[in-house]
Amino acid sequence: MKIIVKRPEDAVGKVQDIPNTLKALQEVVGGHIEVVTLATDLAIICNEEGRLMGLPYNCEVCGWDFVGTIAAVGVNGEEFTDVPLYLHEWVLKWLK
């Protein structure tokens, strides 16, 4: 699935293609995942224990502060999907 990954050291997020598996998402964020729903078709995946682990500050999106590597993913019902194409520009704008 095509997601947008933003690492703390990167100025902007980057589109990345990963398998649609829990393991792949855990590898992206470096641990157990936490899901922050932004809209009916968009969510941010982050490391559930990022603050406890002292991960570096990444960015703020819609009033949420994130630490460590995060991933924007599309949502269809209870499944993660590609980030919808019409949201790419918006997500890349906010993941700075």
PDB file of C-alpha atoms in Angstrom, residues 15-85:
ATOM      1  CA  VAL A  15       5.505   8.395  -0.376  1.00  0.00           C
ATOM      2  CA  GLN A  16       6.543   4.822   0.357  1.00  0.00           C
ATOM      3  CA  ASP A  17       5.127   1.502  -0.817  1.00  0.00           C
ATOM      4  CA  ILE A  18       4.897  -1.163   1.919  1.00  0.00           C
ATOM      5  CA  PRO A  19       3.021  -4.438   2.388  1.00  0.00           C
ATOM      6  CA  ASN A  20      -0.377  -3.975   4.048  1.00  0.00           C
ATOM      7  CA  THR A  21       0.592  -5.853   7.212  1.00  0.00           C
ATOM      8  CA  LEU A  22       0.848  -5.049  10.902  1.00  0.00           C
ATOM      9  CA  LYS A  23       4.502  -6.101  10.841  1.00  0.00           C
ATOM     10  CA  ALA A  24       5.332  -3.645   8.030  1.00  0.00           C
ATOM     11  CA  LEU A  25       3.624  -0.759   9.862  1.00  0.00           C
ATOM     12  CA  GLN A  26       5.441  -1.666  13.091  1.00  0.00           C
ATOM     13  CA  GLU A  27       8.744  -1.627  11.211  1.00  0.00           C
ATOM     14  CA  VAL A  28       8.001   1.841   9.818  1.00  0.00           C
ATOM     15  CA  VAL A  29       7.282   3.380  13.248  1.00  0.00           C
ATOM     16  CA  GLY A  30       9.759   1.239  15.194  1.00  0.00           C
ATOM     17  CA  GLY A  31       7.389  -0.511  17.587  1.00  0.00           C
ATOM     18  CA  HIS A  32       3.768  -1.063  18.535  1.00  0.00           C
ATOM     19  CA  ILE A  33       1.421   1.120  16.522  1.00  0.00           C
ATOM     20  CA  GLU A  34      -1.080   3.697  17.709  1.00  0.00           C
ATOM     21  CA  VAL A  35      -3.714   4.998  15.296  1.00  0.00           C
ATOM     22  CA  VAL A  36      -4.847   8.622  15.311  1.00  0.00           C
ATOM     23  CA  THR A  37      -7.864   9.076  13.056  1.00  0.00           C
ATOM     24  CA  LEU A  38      -7.897  12.405  11.206  1.00  0.00           C
ATOM     25  CA  ALA A  39     -10.859  11.803   8.874  1.00  0.00           C
ATOM     26  CA  THR A  40     -13.082   8.930   7.790  1.00  0.00           C
ATOM     27  CA  ASP A  41     -10.500   7.986   5.146  1.00  0.00           C
ATOM     28  CA  LEU A  42      -7.191   9.111   6.716  1.00  0.00           C
ATOM     29  CA  ALA A  43      -5.196   8.209   9.830  1.00  0.00           C
ATOM     30  CA  ILE A  44      -1.732   8.691  11.270  1.00  0.00           C
ATOM     31  CA  ILE A  45       0.161   5.661  12.562  1.00  0.00           C
ATOM     32  CA  CYS A  46       2.767   6.374  15.224  1.00  0.00           C
ATOM     33  CA  ASN A  47       4.801   4.493  17.825  1.00  0.00           C
ATOM     34  CA  GLU A  48       2.543   3.805  20.812  1.00  0.00           C
ATOM     35  CA  GLU A  49       5.446   4.211  23.266  1.00  0.00           C
ATOM     36  CA  GLY A  50       7.272   6.988  21.418  1.00  0.00           C
ATOM     37  CA  ARG A  51       7.146   9.506  24.256  1.00  0.00           C
ATOM     38  CA  LEU A  52       8.168   6.909  26.859  1.00  0.00           C
ATOM     39  CA  MET A  53      11.090   5.936  24.627  1.00  0.00           C
ATOM     40  CA  GLY A  54      12.163   9.578  24.304  1.00  0.00           C
ATOM     41  CA  LEU A  55      11.808   9.630  20.520  1.00  0.00           C
ATOM     42  CA  PRO A  56      12.552  13.022  18.942  1.00  0.00           C
ATOM     43  CA  TYR A  57       9.796  15.498  18.110  1.00  0.00           C
ATOM     44  CA  ASN A  58       8.524  15.083  14.556  1.00  0.00           C
ATOM     45  CA  CYS A  59       5.645  17.438  13.755  1.00  0.00           C
ATOM     46  CA  GLU A  60       2.189  18.692  14.683  1.00  0.00           C
ATOM     47  CA  VAL A  61      -0.858  17.693  12.644  1.00  0.00           C
ATOM     48  CA  CYS A  62      -4.351  19.005  13.417  1.00  0.00           C
ATOM     49  CA  GLY A  63      -3.405  19.811  17.011  1.00  0.00           C
ATOM     50  CA  TRP A  64      -1.638  16.488  17.662  1.00  0.00           C
ATOM     51  CA  ASP A  65       2.102  16.512  18.426  1.00  0.00           C
ATOM     52  CA  PHE A  66       3.957  13.462  17.136  1.00  0.00           C
ATOM     53  CA  VAL A  67       7.337  12.015  18.048  1.00  0.00           C
ATOM     54  CA  GLY A  68       9.389   9.488  16.116  1.00  0.00           C
ATOM     55  CA  THR A  69       8.599   8.301  12.613  1.00  0.00           C
ATOM     56  CA  ILE A  70       4.947   8.507  11.605  1.00  0.00           C
ATOM     57  CA  ALA A  71       2.976   7.223   8.632  1.00  0.00           C
ATOM     58  CA  ALA A  72      -0.171   8.600   7.037  1.00  0.00           C
ATOM     59  CA  VAL A  73      -2.420   5.804   5.777  1.00  0.00           C
ATOM     60  CA  GLY A  74      -5.759   5.618   4.043  1.00  0.00           C
ATOM     61  CA  VAL A  75      -8.692   4.046   5.858  1.00  0.00           C
ATOM     62  CA  ASN A  76     -11.546   2.051   4.352  1.00  0.00           C
ATOM     63  CA  GLY A  77     -13.860   0.812   7.073  1.00  0.00           C
ATOM     64  CA  GLU A  78     -11.596  -1.067   9.462  1.00  0.00           C
ATOM     65  CA  GLU A  79      -8.827  -1.670   6.905  1.00  0.00           C
ATOM     66  CA  PHE A  80      -5.753   0.419   6.161  1.00  0.00           C
ATOM     67  CA  THR A  81      -5.319   1.339   2.491  1.00  0.00           C
ATOM     68  CA  ASP A  82      -3.316   3.626   0.222  1.00  0.00           C
ATOM     69  CA  VAL A  83      -3.483   7.296   1.126  1.00  0.00           C
ATOM     70  CA  PRO A  84      -6.146   8.581  -1.291  1.00  0.00           C
ATOM     71  CA  LEU A  85      -4.535  10.491  -4.167  1.00  0.00           C
TER      72      LEU A  85
END
